[in-house]
mmCIF file of C-alpha atoms and ligand atoms in Angstrom:
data_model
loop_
_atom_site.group_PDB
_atom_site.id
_atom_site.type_symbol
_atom_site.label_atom_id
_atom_site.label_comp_id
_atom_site.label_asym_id
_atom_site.label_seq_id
_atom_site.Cartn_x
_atom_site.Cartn_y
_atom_site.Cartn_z
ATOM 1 C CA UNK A 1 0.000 0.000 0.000
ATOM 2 C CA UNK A 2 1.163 3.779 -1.254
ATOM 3 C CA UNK A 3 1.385 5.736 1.590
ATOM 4 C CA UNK A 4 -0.936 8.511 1.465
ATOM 5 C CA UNK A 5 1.298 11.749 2.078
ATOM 6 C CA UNK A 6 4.846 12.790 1.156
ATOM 7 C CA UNK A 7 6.938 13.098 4.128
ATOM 8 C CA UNK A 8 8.441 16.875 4.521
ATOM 9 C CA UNK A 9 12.064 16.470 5.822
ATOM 10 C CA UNK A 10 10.988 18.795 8.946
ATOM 11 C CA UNK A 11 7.537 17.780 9.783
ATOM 12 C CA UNK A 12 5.505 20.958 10.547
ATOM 13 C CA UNK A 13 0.970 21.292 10.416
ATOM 14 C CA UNK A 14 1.299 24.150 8.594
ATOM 15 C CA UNK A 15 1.927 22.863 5.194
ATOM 16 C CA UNK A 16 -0.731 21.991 2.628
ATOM 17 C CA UNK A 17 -0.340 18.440 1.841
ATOM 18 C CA UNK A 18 0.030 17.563 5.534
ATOM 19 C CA UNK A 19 -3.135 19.019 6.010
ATOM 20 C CA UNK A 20 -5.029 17.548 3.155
ATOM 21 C CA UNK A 21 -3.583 14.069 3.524
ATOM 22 C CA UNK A 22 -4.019 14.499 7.743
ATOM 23 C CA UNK A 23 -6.866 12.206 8.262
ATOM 24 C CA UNK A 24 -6.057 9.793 6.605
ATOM 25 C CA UNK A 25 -2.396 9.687 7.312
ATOM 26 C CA UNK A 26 -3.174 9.812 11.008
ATOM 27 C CA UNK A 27 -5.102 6.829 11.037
ATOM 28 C CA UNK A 28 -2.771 4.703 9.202
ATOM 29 C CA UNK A 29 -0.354 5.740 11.924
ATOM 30 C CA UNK A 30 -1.997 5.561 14.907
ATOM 31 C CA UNK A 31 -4.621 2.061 14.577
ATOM 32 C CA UNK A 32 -6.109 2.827 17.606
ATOM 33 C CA UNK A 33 -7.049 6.333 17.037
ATOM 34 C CA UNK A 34 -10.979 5.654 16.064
ATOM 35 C CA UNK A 35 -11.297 4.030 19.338
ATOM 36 C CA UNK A 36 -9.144 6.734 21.536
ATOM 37 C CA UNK A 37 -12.030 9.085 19.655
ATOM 38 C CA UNK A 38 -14.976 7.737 20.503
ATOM 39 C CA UNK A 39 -13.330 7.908 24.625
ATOM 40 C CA UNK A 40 -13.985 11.693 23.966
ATOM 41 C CA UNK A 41 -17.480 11.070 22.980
ATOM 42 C CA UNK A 42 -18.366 8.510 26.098
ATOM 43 C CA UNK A 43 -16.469 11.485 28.499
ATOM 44 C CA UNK A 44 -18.100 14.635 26.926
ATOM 45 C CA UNK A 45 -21.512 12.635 27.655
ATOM 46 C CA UNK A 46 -20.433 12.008 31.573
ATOM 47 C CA UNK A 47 -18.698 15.932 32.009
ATOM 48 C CA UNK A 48 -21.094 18.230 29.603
ATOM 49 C CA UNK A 49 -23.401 19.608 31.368
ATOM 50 C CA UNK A 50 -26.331 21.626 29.842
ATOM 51 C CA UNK A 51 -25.255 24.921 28.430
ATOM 52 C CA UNK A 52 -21.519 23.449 29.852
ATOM 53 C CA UNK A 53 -18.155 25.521 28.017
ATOM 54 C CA UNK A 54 -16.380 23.224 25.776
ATOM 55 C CA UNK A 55 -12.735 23.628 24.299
ATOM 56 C CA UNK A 56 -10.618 21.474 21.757
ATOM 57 C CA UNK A 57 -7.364 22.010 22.089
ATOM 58 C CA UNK A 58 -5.343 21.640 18.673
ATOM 59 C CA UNK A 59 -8.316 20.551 16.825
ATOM 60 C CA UNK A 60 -6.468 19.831 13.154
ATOM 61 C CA UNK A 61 -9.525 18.771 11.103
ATOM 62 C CA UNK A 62 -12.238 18.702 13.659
ATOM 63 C CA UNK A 63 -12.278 15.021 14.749
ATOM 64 C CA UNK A 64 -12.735 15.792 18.518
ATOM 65 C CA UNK A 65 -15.627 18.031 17.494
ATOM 66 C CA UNK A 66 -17.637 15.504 15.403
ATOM 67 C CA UNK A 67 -17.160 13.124 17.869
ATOM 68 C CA UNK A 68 -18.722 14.829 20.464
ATOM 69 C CA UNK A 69 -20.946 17.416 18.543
ATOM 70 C CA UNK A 70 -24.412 15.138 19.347
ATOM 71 C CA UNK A 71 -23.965 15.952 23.552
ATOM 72 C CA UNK A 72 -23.135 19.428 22.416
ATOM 73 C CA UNK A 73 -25.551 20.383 20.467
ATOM 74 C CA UNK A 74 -28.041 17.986 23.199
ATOM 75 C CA UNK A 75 -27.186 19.762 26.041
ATOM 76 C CA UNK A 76 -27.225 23.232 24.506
ATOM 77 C CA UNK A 77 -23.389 23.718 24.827
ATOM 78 C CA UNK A 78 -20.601 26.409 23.617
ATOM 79 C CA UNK A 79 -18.302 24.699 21.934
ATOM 80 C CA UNK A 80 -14.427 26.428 20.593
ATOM 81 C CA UNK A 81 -12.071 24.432 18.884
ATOM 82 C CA UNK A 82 -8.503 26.084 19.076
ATOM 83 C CA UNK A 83 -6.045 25.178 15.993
ATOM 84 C CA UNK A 84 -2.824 27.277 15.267
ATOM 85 C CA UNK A 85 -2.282 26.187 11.871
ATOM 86 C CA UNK A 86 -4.337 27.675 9.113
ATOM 87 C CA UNK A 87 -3.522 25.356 6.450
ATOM 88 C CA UNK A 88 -5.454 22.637 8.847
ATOM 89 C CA UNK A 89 -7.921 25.054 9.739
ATOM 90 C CA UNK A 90 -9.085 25.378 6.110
ATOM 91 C CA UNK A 91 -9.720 21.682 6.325
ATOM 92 C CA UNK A 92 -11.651 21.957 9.543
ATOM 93 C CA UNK A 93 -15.016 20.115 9.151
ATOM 94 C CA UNK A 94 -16.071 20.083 13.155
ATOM 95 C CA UNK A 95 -18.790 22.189 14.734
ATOM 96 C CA UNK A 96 -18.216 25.887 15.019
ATOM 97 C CA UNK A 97 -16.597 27.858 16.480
ATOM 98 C CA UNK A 98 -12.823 28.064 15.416
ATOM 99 C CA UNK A 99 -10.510 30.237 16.625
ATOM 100 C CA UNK A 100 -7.241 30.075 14.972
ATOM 101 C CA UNK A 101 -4.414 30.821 17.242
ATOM 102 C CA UNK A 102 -1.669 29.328 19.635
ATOM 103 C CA UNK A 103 -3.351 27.610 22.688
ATOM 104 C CA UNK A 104 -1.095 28.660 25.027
ATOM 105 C CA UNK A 105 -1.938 32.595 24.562
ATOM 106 C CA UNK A 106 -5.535 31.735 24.267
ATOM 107 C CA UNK A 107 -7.662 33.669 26.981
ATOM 108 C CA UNK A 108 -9.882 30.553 27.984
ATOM 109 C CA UNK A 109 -12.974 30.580 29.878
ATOM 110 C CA UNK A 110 -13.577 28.605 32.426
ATOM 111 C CA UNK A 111 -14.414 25.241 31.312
ATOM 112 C CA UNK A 112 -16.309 22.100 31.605
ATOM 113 C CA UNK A 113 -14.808 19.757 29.039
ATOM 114 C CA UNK A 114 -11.747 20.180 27.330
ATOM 115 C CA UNK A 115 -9.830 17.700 25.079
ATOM 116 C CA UNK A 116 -5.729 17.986 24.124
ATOM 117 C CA UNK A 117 -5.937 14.688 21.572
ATOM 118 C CA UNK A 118 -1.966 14.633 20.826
ATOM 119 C CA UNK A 119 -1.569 18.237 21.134
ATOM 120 C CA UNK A 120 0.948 18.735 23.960
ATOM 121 C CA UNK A 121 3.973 16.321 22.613
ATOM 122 C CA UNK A 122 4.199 19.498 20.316
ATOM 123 C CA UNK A 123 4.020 22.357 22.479
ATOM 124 C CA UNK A 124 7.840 23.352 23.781
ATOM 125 C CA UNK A 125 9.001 21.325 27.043
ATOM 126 C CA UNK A 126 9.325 23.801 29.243
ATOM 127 C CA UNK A 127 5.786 25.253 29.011
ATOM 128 C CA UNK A 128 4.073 22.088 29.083
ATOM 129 C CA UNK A 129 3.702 21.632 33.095
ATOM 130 C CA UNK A 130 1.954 24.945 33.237
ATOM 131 C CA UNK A 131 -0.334 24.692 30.903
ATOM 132 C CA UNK A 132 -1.311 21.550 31.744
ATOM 133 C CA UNK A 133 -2.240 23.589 35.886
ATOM 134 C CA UNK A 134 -3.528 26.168 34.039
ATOM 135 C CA UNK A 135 -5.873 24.234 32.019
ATOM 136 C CA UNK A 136 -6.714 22.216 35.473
ATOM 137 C CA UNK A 137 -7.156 25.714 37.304
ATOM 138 C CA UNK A 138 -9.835 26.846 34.222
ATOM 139 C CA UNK A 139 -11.371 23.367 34.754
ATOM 140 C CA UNK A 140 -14.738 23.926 36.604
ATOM 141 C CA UNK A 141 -15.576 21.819 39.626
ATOM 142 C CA UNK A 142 -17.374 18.683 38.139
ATOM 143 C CA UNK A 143 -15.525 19.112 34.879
ATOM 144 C CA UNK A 144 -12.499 18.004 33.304
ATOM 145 C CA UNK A 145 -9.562 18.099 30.786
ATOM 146 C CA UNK A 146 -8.648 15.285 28.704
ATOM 147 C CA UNK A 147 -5.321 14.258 27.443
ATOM 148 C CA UNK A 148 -4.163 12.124 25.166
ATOM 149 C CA UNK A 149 -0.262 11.972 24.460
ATOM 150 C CA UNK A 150 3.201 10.323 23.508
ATOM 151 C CA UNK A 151 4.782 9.678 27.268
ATOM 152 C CA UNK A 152 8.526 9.300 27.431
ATOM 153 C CA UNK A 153 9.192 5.404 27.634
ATOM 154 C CA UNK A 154 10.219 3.797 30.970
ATOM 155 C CA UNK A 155 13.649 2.500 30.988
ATOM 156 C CA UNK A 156 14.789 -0.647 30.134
ATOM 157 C CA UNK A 157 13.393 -3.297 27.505
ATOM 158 C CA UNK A 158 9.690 -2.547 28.390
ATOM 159 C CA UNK A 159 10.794 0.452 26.732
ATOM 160 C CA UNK A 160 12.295 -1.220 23.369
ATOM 161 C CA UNK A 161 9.044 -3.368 23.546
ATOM 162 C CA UNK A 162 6.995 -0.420 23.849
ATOM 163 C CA UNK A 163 8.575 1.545 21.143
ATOM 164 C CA UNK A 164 8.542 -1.502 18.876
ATOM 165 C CA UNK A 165 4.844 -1.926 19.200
ATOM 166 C CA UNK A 166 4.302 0.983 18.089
ATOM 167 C CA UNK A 167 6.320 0.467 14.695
ATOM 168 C CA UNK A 168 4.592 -2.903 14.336
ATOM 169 C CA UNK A 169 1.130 -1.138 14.590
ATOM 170 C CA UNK A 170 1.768 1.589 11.833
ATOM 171 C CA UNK A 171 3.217 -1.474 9.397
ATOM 172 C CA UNK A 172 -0.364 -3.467 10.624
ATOM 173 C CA UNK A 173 -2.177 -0.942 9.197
ATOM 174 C CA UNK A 174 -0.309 -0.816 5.780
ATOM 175 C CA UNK A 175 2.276 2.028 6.208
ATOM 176 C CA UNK A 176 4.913 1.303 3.762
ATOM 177 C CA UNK A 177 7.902 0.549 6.200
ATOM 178 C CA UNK A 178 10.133 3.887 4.362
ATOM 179 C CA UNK A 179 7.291 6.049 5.126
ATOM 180 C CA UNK A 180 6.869 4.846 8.818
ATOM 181 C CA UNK A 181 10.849 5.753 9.269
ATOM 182 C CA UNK A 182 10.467 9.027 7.192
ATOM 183 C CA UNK A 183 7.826 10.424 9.507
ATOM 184 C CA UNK A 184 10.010 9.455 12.816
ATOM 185 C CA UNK A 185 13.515 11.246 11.197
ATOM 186 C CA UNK A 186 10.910 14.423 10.692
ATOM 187 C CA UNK A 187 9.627 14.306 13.963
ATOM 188 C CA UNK A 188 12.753 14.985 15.388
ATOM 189 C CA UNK A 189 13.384 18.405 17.541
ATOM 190 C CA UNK A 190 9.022 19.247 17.330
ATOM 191 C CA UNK A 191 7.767 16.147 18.840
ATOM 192 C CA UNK A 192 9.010 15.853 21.849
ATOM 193 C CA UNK A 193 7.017 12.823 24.055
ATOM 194 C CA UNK A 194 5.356 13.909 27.437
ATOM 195 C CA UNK A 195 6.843 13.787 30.750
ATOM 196 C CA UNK A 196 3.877 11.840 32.948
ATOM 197 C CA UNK A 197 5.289 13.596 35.566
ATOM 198 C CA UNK A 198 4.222 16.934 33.972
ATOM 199 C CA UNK A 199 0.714 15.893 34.795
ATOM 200 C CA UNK A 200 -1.307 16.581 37.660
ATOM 201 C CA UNK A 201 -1.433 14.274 40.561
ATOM 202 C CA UNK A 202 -5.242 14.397 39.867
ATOM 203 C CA UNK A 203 -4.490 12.785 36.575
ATOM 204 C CA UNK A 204 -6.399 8.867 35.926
ATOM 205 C CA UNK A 205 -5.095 6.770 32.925
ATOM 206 C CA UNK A 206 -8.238 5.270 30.990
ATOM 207 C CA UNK A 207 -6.270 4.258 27.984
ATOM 208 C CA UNK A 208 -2.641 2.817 27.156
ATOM 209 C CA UNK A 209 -1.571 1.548 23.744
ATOM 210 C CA UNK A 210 2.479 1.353 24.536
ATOM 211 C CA UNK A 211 4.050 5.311 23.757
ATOM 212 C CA UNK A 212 0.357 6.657 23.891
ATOM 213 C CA UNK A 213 -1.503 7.435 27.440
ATOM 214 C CA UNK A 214 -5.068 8.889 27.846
ATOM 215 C CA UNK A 215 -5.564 10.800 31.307
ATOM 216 C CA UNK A 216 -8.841 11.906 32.705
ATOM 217 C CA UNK A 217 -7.901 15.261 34.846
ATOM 218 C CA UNK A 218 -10.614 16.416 36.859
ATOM 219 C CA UNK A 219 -10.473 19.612 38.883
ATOM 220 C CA UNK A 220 -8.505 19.155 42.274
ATOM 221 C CA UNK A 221 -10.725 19.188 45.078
ATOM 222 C CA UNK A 222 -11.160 21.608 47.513
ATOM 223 C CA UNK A 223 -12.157 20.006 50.582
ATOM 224 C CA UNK A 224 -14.176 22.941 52.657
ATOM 225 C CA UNK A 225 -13.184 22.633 56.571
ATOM 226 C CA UNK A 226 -16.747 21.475 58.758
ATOM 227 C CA UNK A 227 -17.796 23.581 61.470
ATOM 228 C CA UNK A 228 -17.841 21.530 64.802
HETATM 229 C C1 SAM B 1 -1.745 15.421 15.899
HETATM 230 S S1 SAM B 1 -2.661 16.850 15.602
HETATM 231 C C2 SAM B 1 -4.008 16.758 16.751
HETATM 232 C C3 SAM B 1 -5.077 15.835 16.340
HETATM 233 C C4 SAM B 1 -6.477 16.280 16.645
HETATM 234 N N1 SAM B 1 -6.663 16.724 18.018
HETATM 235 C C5 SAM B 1 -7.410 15.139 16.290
HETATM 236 O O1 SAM B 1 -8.298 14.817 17.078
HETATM 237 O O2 SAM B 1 -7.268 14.593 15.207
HETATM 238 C C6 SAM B 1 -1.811 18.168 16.432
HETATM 239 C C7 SAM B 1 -2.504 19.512 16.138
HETATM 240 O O3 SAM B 1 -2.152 20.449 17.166
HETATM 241 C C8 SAM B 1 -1.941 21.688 16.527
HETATM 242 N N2 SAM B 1 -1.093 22.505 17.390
HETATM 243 C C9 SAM B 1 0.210 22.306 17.704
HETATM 244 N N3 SAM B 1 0.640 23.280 18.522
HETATM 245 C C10 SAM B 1 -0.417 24.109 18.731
HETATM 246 C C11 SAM B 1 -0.595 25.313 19.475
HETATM 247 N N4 SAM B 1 0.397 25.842 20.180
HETATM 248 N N5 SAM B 1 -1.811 25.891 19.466
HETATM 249 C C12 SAM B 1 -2.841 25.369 18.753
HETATM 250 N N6 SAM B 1 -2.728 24.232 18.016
HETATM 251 C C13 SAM B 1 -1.529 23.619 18.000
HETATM 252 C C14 SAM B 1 -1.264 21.332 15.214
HETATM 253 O O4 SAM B 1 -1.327 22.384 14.276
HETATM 254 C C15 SAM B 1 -2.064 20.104 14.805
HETATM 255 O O5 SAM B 1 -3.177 20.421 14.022
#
């Protein structure tokens, strides 16, 4: 099978053949994608509330969106997907709003439900940690962010194994083995994977597929003090 996109030597989301050829592309490299997906649909329904504040962070082509644009549009919510790159904004197909802009500068409102679907392995190291508290901070009590990311492998060979599970899942799926190795040279220097220890404590794991986590991140609670 042909691969479906020509690899740029520095891989970047604002280019026009990345963007046309990004759904596809992603789910030949990433098998388990469809099903990470349709998480954010069974979460929005437990965390939307009606007239709720809804964000998706780094939105590409509006997957996030479509998947949970029924409970959205059900419970009468506001929904703003955030994507920097306008060449994948001009493919976006999810609910409106877009904003086009860099997520970190965004002024958010408090929130509900938000999703980062492998957003943050792309934002710079060093910002990641507090964007991830701010995000919490924004989070309204009952509500919750979402993350989905590449995590920095453990050491030793459950970290080979995990790394090579992920190669034999993009060849699985038909990724012609040049192309697979293409995308991972490009990668270098802007994705960088996640530190789990950049994550709240708050932070639940509801998916693992090797290199790729899913956290549930609720807002920390405040426990009140009871008058005796
Ligand atoms: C792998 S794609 C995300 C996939 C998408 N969430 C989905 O469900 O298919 C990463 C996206 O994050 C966007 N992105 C990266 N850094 C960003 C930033 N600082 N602000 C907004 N979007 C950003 C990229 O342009 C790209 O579209």
């Amino acid at each position: 099978m042909k691969s479906s996109l020509k690899i740029p030597k520095h891989w970047t989301f604002r280019n026009q053949a990345v963007a046309k050829h990004f759904d596809r592309h992603v789910r030949e490299q990433l098998p388990w994608y469809g099903l990470a997906t349709q998480a954010m649909a069974n979460f929005g329904r437990h965390y939307i509330p009606s007239k709720g504040m809804v964000y998706d962070i780094g939105a590409s082509t509006g997957n996030i969106g479509l998947a949970i644009k029924d409970t959205v549009d059900q419970r009468q919510a506001r929904f703003i997907a955030i994507e920097e790159s306008q060449e994948m904004a001009d493919r976006y197909q999810g609910p409106p709003e877009l904003v086009v802009a860099d997520a970190m500068a965004y002024e958010y409102e408090p929130f509900d439900f938000a999703v980062c679907f492998l957003v943050l392995m792309f934002l710079p190291v060093q910002v990641r940690a507090a964007f991830l508290h701010r995000l919490q901070e924004l989070t309204k009590p009952g509500g919750a962010l979402v993350v989905v990311d590449k995590v920095q492998m453990p050491p030793g060979y459950v970290g080979t194994a995990f790394s090579r599970l992920t190669l034999q899942q993009k060849l699985i799926t038909g990724t012609p083995p040049e192309a697979i190795i293409r995308k991972e040279l490009s990668l270098a220097g802007y994705q960088r994977p996640l530190d789990p220890k950049s994550l709240p404590a708050s932070a639940r794991t509801f998916f693992q597929m090797g290199e790729f986590v899913g956290w549930i991140i609720e807002k920390e609670e405040t426990h009140g003090t009871i008058a005796r």
